[in-house]
Coordinates of C-alpha atoms in Angstrom, one line a residue:
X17 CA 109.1 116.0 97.7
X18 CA 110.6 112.3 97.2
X19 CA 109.5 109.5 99.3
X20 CA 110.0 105.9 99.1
X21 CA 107.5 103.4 100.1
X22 CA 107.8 100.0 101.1
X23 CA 105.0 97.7 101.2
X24 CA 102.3 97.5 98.3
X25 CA 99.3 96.2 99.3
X26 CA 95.6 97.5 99.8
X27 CA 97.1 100.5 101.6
X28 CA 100.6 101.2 100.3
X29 CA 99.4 100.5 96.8
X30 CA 96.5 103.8 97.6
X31 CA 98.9 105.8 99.7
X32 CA 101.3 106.1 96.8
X33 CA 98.7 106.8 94.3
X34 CA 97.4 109.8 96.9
X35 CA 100.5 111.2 97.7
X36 CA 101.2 111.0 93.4
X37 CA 98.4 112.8 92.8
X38 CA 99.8 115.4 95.4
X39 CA 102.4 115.8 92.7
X40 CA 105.3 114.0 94.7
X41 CA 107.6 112.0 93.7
X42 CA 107.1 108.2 95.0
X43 CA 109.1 105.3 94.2
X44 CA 107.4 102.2 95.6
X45 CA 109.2 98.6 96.4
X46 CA 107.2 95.5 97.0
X47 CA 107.9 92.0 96.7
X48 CA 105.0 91.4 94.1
X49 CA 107.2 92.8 90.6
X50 CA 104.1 92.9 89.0
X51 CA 103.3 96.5 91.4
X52 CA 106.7 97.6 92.3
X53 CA 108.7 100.5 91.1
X54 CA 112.0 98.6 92.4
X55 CA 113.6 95.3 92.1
X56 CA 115.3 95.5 96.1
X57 CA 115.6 97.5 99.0
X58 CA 118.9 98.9 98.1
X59 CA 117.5 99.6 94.6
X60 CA 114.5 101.8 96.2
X61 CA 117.2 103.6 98.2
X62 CA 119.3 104.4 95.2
X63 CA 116.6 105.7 93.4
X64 CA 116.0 108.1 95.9
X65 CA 118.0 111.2 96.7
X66 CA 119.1 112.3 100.3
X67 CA 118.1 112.9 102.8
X68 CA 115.4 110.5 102.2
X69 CA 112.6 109.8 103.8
X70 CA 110.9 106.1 103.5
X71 CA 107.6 105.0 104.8
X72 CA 106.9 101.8 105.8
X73 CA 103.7 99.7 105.0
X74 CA 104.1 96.1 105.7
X75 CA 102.6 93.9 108.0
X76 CA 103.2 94.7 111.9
X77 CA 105.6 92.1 113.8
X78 CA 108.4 90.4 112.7
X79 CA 108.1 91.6 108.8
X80 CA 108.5 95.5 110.1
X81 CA 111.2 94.8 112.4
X82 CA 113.1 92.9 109.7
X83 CA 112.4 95.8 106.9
X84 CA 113.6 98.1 109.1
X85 CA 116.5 96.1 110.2
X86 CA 117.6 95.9 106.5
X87 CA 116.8 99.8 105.5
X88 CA 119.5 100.6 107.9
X89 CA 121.8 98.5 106.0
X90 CA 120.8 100.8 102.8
X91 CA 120.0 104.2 104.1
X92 CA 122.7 106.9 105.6
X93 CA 123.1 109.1 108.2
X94 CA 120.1 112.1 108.3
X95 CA 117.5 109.8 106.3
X96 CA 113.7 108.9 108.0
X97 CA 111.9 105.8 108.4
X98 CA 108.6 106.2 109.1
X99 CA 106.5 102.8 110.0
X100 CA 102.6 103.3 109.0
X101 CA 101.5 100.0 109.7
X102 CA 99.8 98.6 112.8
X103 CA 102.6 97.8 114.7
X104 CA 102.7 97.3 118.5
X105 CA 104.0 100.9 120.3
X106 CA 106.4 98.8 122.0
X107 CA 108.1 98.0 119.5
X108 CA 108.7 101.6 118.5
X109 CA 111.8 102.3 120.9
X110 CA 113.5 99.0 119.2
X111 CA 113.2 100.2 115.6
X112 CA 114.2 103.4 116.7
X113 CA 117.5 101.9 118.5
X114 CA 118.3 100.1 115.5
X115 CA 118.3 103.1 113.0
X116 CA 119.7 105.7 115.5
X117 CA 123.0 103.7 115.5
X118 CA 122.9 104.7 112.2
X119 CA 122.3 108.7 112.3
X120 CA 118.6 107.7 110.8
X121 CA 115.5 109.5 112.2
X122 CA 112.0 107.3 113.0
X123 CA 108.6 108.5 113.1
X124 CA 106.1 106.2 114.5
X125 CA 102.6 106.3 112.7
X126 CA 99.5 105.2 113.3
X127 CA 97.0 105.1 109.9
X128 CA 93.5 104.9 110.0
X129 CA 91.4 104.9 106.2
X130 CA 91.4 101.6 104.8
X131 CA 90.1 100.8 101.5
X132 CA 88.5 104.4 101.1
X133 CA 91.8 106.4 102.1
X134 CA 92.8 106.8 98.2
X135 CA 90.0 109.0 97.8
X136 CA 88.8 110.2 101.7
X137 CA 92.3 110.4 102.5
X138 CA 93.5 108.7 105.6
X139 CA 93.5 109.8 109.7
X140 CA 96.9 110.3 110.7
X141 CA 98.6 109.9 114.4
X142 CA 102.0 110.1 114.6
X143 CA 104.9 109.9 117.2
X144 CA 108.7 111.0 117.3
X145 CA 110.5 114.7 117.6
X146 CA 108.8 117.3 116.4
X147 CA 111.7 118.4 113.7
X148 CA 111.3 115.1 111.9
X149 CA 107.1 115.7 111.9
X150 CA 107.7 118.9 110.8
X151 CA 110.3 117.4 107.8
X152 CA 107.9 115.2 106.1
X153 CA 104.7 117.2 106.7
X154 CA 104.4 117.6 103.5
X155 CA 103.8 113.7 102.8
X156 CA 101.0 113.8 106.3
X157 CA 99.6 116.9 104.2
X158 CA 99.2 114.5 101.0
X159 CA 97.4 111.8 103.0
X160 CA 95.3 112.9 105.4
X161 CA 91.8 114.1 104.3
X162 CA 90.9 117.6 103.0
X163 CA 90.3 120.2 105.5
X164 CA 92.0 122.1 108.6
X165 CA 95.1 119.8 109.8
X166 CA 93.7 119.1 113.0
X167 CA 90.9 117.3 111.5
X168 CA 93.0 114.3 110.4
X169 CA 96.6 115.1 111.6
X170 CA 97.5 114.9 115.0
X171 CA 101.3 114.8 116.2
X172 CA 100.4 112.6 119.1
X173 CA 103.3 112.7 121.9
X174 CA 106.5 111.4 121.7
X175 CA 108.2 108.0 120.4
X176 CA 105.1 105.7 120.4
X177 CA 102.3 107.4 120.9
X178 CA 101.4 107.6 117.1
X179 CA 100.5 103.6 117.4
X180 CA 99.1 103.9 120.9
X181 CA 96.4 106.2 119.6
X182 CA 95.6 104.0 116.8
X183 CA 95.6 101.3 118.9
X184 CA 92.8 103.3 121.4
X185 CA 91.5 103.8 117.8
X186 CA 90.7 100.2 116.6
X187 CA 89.4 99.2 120.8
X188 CA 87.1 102.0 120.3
X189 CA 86.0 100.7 117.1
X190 CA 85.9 96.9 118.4
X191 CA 83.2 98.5 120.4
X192 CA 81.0 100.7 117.7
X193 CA 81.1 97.5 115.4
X194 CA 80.0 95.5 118.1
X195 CA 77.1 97.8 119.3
X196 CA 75.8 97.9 115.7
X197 CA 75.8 94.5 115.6
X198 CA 74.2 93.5 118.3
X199 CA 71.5 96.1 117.4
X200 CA 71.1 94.6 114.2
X201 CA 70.7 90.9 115.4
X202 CA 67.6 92.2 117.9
X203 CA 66.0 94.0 115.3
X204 CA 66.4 90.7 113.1
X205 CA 65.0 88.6 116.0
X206 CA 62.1 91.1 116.2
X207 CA 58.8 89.6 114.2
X208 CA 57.5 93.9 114.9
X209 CA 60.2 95.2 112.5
X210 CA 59.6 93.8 109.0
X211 CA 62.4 95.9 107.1
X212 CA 65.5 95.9 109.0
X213 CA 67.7 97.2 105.9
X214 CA 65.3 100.6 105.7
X215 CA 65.5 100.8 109.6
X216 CA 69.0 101.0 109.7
X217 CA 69.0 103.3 106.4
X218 CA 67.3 105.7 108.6
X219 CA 69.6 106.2 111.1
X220 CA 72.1 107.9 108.7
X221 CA 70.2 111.2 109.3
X222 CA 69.3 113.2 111.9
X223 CA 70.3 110.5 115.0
X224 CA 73.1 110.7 117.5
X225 CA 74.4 107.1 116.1
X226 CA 75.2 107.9 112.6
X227 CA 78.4 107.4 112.0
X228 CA 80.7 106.2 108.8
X229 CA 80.7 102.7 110.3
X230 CA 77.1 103.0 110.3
X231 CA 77.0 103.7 106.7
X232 CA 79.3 101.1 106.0
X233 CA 76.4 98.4 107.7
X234 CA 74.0 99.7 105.6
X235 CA 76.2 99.4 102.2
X236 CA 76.8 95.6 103.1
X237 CA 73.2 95.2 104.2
X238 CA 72.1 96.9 100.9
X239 CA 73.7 93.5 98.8
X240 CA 72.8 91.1 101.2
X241 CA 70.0 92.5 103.5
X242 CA 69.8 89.7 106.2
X243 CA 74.0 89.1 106.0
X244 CA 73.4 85.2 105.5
X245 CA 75.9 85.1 102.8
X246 CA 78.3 85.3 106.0
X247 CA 79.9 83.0 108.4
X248 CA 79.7 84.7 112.2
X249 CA 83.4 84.4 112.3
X250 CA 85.8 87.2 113.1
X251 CA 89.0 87.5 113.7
X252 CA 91.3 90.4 115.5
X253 CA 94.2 92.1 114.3
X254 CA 95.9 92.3 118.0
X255 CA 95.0 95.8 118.4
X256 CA 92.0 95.0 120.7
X257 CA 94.2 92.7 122.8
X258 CA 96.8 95.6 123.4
X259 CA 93.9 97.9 124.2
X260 CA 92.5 95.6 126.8
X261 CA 96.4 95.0 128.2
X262 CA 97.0 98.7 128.5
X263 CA 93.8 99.0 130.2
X264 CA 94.6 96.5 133.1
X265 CA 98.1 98.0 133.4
X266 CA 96.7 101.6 133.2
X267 CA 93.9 100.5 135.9
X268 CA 91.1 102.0 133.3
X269 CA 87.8 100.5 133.0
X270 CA 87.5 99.3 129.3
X271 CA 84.2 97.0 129.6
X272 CA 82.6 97.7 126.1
X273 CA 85.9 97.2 124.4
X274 CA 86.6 94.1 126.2
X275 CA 83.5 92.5 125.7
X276 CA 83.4 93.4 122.2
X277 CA 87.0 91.6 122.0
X278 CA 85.9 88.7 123.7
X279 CA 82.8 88.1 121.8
X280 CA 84.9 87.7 118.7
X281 CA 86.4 85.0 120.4
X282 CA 83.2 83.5 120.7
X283 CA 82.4 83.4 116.9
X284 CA 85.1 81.2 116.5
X285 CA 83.7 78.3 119.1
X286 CA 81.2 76.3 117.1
X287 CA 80.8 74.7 120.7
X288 CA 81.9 76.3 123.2
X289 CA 83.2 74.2 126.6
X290 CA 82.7 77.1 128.7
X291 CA 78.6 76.9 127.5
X292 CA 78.7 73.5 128.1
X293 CA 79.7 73.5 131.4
X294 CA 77.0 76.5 132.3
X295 CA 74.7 73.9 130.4
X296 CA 76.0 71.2 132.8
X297 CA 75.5 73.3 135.7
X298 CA 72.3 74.2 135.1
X299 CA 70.6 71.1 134.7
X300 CA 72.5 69.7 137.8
X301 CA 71.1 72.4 140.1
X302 CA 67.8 73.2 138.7
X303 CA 67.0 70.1 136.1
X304 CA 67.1 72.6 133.1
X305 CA 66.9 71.1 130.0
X306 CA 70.1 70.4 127.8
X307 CA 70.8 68.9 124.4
X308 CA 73.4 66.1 123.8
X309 CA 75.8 65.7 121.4
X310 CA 75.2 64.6 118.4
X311 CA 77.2 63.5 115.3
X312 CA 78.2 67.3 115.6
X313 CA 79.4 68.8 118.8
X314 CA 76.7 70.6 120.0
X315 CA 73.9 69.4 118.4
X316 CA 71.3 66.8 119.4
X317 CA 68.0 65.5 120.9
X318 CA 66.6 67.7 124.0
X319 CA 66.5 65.8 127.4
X320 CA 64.1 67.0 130.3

């Protein structure tokens, strides 16, 4: 089978190697020469033969809606677009629109792998009519890992709900990550435990919370075991927002995944106002002790 991919980076660049190795034909188009198979769009679509199906890698937003605004400009009438990257599920009826006026399917599809996929292959969740799964099945079968379908494939509902579920996906993992971590820091703070790398080793047999994020903590902990080569700073890809924003307007309780959102906005405050003020409060009502500011925010003498 032929399919075009757009988009190059970390995960396109592995995705077309995987489905390659599947013995498919892929030609790839990326704005970087030095790793694309085309020099354009139009050329990627010309290369291919119809009806053609092209999967979509770039970065959710503005960049997808615009690729896919100008692949409708150089596919036909019966070709597929299928958007992998992390875009918003709202915005799957809009890319959808746009091609249909065309005659051009869309499948919406939510990617889960990373780094690893190339060789663990990747979780798949996709949306869109079940003909147009069932079409390019044999490029899900090429990606997702070894083993029974179902184990790494799911067609997920209709239009949408392919990046819905990978957006439950990445809320759900806002909250494992910060679990571990928070786990981690107490047995750090703990003068009892004296090996914190090996104790966290351990837990990757024979405990209910091993887990492939688990082993990934111990890999980074085996080249820097106390993680001081790090800033505490983390950003969020948007996905953790969405989840917490469908939860409110689904009325569902999400307070481990909105916690774990909202203390990644605290790693960003190297003062925060909001601590000040309980700071401020508490010395006003009970005389608590605070520190002033120094030639840093934050930092500074202790006051009784």
């Amino acid at each position: 089978m032929q399919l075009g991919i757009v988009g190059l980076g970390k995960m396109g660049f592995n995705m077309r190697e995987r489905v390659r190795r599947a013995g498919h034909e892929v030609v790839g188009y990326d704005r970087n020469p030095d790793v694309s198979d085309t020099t354009s769009l139009a050329d990627l679509a010309a290369k291919l033969t119809g009806p053609r199906v092209v999967w979509v890698m770039v970065p959710a937003g503005e960049i997808t809606r615009n690729t896919v605004a100008e692949l409708s400009e150089v596919l036909s009438e019966g070709d597929l677009v299928i958007d992998g990257g992390n875009s918003r599920f709202t915005d799957d009826a809009l890319n959808a629109a746009k091609l249909a006026e065309k005659g051009i399917g869309y499948l919406d599809c939510g990617v889960s792998g990373g780094v690893w996929g190339l060789e663990n292959g990747y979780g798949l969740m996709v949306g869109g009519d079940a003909a147009d799964v069932e079409r390019a099945m044999p490029i899900f079968d090429a990606l997702r890992p070894e083993g029974p379908r179902e184990e790494g494939f799911a067609h997920a509902g209709k239009l949408g709900a392919g990046h819905f579920a990978k957006m439950v996906h990445n809320g759900i993992e806002y909250g494992l990550m910060q679990a571990y971590a928070e786990g981690f820091e107490l047995l750090e703070a703990s003068e009892l435990v004296e090996n914190v790398p090996a104790t966290i080793k351990a837990w990757q047999r024979g405990t209910v919370v091993r887990s492939w994020l688990l082993d990934l903590l111990v890999n980074a902990l085996e080249s820097d075991p106390e993680l001081d080569d790090l800033r505490g700073y983390v950003e969020d890809s948007g996905e953790g927002r969405w989840t917490v924003e469908e939860a409110i307007n689904h009325a569902v309780p999400a307070p481990v995944i909105s916690a774990a959102l909202f203390a990644r906005f605290a790693s960003r405050q190297s003062d925060s106002p909001a601590m000040r003020a309980v700071a401020a409060l508490r010395n006003q009502f009970g005389g608590h002790a605070v520190q002033t500011a120094g030639p840093t925010s934050g930092s500074g003498s202790t006051q009784g």
